[in-house]
Coordinates of C-alpha atoms in Angstrom, one line a residue:
M158 CA 0.0 0.0 0.0
P159 CA 1.5 3.4 -0.9
R160 CA 2.4 5.8 1.9
K161 CA 0.4 8.9 2.3
A162 CA 2.2 12.1 1.7
A163 CA 2.7 14.2 4.8
A164 CA 0.1 16.9 5.2
V165 CA 1.5 20.4 4.5
P166 CA 1.4 22.4 7.7
S167 CA -0.6 25.6 7.7
R168 CA 1.9 27.6 9.7
I169 CA 5.6 27.3 10.5
Y170 CA 7.1 28.5 13.7
Q171 CA 10.7 29.7 13.6
L172 CA 12.1 28.9 17.0
K173 CA 15.4 29.8 18.6
I174 CA 16.5 27.2 21.2
S175 CA 19.2 28.5 23.5
L176 CA 21.0 26.7 26.2
K177 CA 20.6 29.0 29.2
D178 CA 23.7 30.2 31.0
S179 CA 26.1 28.9 28.4
K180 CA 29.0 31.2 27.7
P181 CA 29.7 31.6 24.8
P182 CA 26.1 30.9 23.7
I183 CA 25.0 27.5 22.4
W184 CA 21.8 27.7 20.3
R185 CA 19.8 26.3 17.3
R186 CA 17.3 27.9 15.1
V187 CA 14.6 25.5 13.9
E188 CA 11.5 25.7 11.8
V189 CA 8.6 23.4 12.8
A190 CA 5.0 23.0 12.1
D191 CA 3.0 25.0 14.6
N192 CA 0.8 22.0 15.4
V193 CA 3.5 19.6 16.6
T194 CA 2.9 18.0 19.9
L195 CA 5.2 18.9 22.8
A196 CA 6.4 15.2 22.7
T197 CA 7.5 15.7 19.1
L198 CA 9.1 19.1 19.9
H199 CA 11.1 17.2 22.6
M200 CA 12.5 14.9 20.0
I201 CA 13.2 17.9 17.7
I202 CA 15.1 19.7 20.4
Q203 CA 17.0 16.5 21.3
T204 CA 18.1 16.1 17.7
A205 CA 18.9 19.7 16.9
M206 CA 20.9 20.3 20.0
G207 CA 22.7 17.0 19.9
W208 CA 21.4 15.3 23.1
T209 CA 20.8 11.6 23.2
D210 CA 17.4 11.5 25.0
S211 CA 19.0 9.6 27.9
H212 CA 17.3 11.6 30.7
L213 CA 14.0 12.9 31.8
H214 CA 12.7 16.3 30.5
M215 CA 10.0 18.8 31.1
F216 CA 8.5 21.9 29.4
S217 CA 7.1 24.7 31.4
V218 CA 5.2 27.9 30.8
G219 CA 4.8 29.9 33.9
R220 CA 4.0 27.5 36.7
V221 CA 2.5 24.8 34.4
A222 CA 4.6 21.8 33.6
Y223 CA 4.3 19.5 30.6
G224 CA 6.1 16.2 30.1
V225 CA 5.7 12.5 30.7
P226 CA 3.4 12.0 33.6
N227 CA 4.7 9.6 36.2
P228 CA 2.5 8.4 39.0
N229 CA 5.6 7.9 41.2
Y230 CA 6.2 11.6 41.4
D231 CA 4.2 14.3 43.1
E232 CA 4.8 16.8 40.3
D233 CA 1.6 17.9 38.5
V234 CA 2.8 17.4 34.9
R235 CA 0.4 17.6 32.0
D236 CA 0.9 15.0 29.3
E237 CA 3.1 16.5 26.5
R238 CA 1.4 14.1 24.0
R239 CA -1.9 16.0 24.4
F240 CA -0.6 19.5 23.9
K241 CA 0.5 21.2 20.7
L242 CA 3.1 23.9 20.4
N243 CA 0.4 26.3 19.2
D244 CA -1.6 25.7 22.4
L245 CA 1.3 27.3 24.3
L246 CA 2.9 29.8 21.9
T247 CA 0.8 31.9 19.6
A248 CA 2.8 35.1 18.8
P249 CA 6.4 36.1 18.3
R250 CA 8.5 36.8 21.4
Q251 CA 6.6 34.3 23.5
K252 CA 8.7 31.6 25.0
L253 CA 8.7 28.4 27.0
S254 CA 11.3 26.6 29.0
Y255 CA 12.6 23.1 28.3
E256 CA 14.7 21.3 30.9
Y257 CA 16.6 18.2 30.1
D258 CA 18.4 15.9 32.6
F259 CA 17.1 17.0 36.0
G260 CA 20.5 16.1 37.6
D261 CA 22.6 18.3 35.2
S262 CA 19.7 20.7 34.7
W263 CA 20.2 21.7 31.1
T264 CA 17.7 24.5 30.8
H265 CA 16.8 25.8 27.3
E266 CA 14.8 28.8 26.3
V267 CA 12.5 28.1 23.4
L268 CA 11.6 31.5 21.8
L269 CA 9.0 31.9 19.0
E270 CA 10.9 34.3 16.7
K271 CA 8.6 34.3 13.6
L272 CA 5.4 32.9 12.1
L273 CA 6.1 31.7 8.6
A274 CA 4.2 30.3 5.7
P275 CA 5.4 26.8 4.7
E276 CA 7.7 26.8 1.7
P277 CA 6.7 24.5 -1.2
G278 CA 8.9 21.4 -1.3
V279 CA 10.5 21.9 2.1
S280 CA 10.4 19.2 4.7
Y281 CA 9.8 20.3 8.3
P282 CA 11.2 20.3 10.9
R283 CA 14.5 21.7 9.7
C284 CA 17.4 23.5 11.4
T285 CA 18.5 26.7 9.7
A286 CA 21.3 27.9 11.9
G287 CA 23.2 27.2 15.2
K288 CA 26.3 27.8 17.1
R289 CA 28.7 25.6 19.0
A290 CA 28.6 21.9 19.9
C291 CA 26.2 20.4 22.3
P292 CA 27.9 19.7 25.7
P293 CA 28.5 16.0 26.4
E294 CA 25.9 14.1 28.3
D295 CA 26.5 13.7 32.1
C296 CA 29.3 16.3 32.3
G297 CA 27.7 18.2 35.2
G298 CA 25.5 20.9 33.7
V299 CA 26.7 24.3 32.5
W300 CA 29.2 24.6 35.3
G301 CA 30.5 21.1 34.9
Y302 CA 30.8 21.8 31.1
A303 CA 33.0 24.8 31.8
N304 CA 35.2 22.7 34.0
F305 CA 35.3 20.0 31.3
L306 CA 36.4 22.5 28.7
E307 CA 39.1 23.9 30.9
A308 CA 40.5 20.4 31.7
I309 CA 40.6 19.1 28.1
S310 CA 42.3 22.3 26.9
D311 CA 45.0 22.2 29.5
P312 CA 47.5 19.3 29.2
E313 CA 48.7 20.1 32.7
H314 CA 45.2 19.7 34.2
P315 CA 45.0 16.7 36.5
E316 CA 41.9 15.4 34.7
H317 CA 43.0 16.2 31.2
E318 CA 43.9 12.6 30.1
D319 CA 40.9 11.0 31.8
L320 CA 38.4 13.4 30.3
L321 CA 39.8 13.1 26.8
E322 CA 39.6 9.4 27.1
W323 CA 36.0 9.7 28.5
I324 CA 35.0 11.9 25.5
G325 CA 36.6 9.6 22.9
G326 CA 39.9 11.4 22.3
E327 CA 38.8 14.9 21.1
F328 CA 36.1 17.4 21.5
D329 CA 35.7 20.7 19.6
P330 CA 33.3 23.1 21.5
E331 CA 33.0 25.3 18.4
E332 CA 31.8 22.5 16.0
F333 CA 28.3 22.7 14.7
D334 CA 27.3 20.7 11.6
L335 CA 24.1 22.0 10.1
A336 CA 23.9 19.4 7.4
A337 CA 24.3 16.5 9.9
V338 CA 21.6 18.0 12.1
N339 CA 19.2 18.2 9.2
E340 CA 20.0 14.7 8.1
M341 CA 19.1 13.4 11.6
L342 CA 15.9 15.5 11.6
R343 CA 14.8 13.8 8.4

């Protein structure tokens, strides 16, 4: 049976996803259908940033949390599969928060920059820009990442060799491969 063609979205949101407190800034600009669920947005953020979806996550707008409800936690979390991006953001300059890995607390600001018409022949989501590599998983959050970068750049640092081995031999904090991100998003 032939596959159905994906429906063309009626509106595209241009989002800027910024890793809070990262200096220099680590960010991605993505274009997504306005009606993606927050569960789908979670996977888009994971892919665009370079995370591996190895930890829990949560979206929040004000005091309202969205994520994967878990009866073992007291948190009042609304089911991210039941809410669409356009339920939460409707106009440019509105934003939501996305936290990944509650231990390392990678907090991202997701800013709605523009409302766009879909371009004919373009597949969404797509990443249109970004800066810097995603930090390695489990390196201790923004502060641990700063320590990690200091250690791998200083051959005299006591953790230099161990951290280079842990990361696989090399790590370029300035690297960002737009084509690779878009290949993964497809």
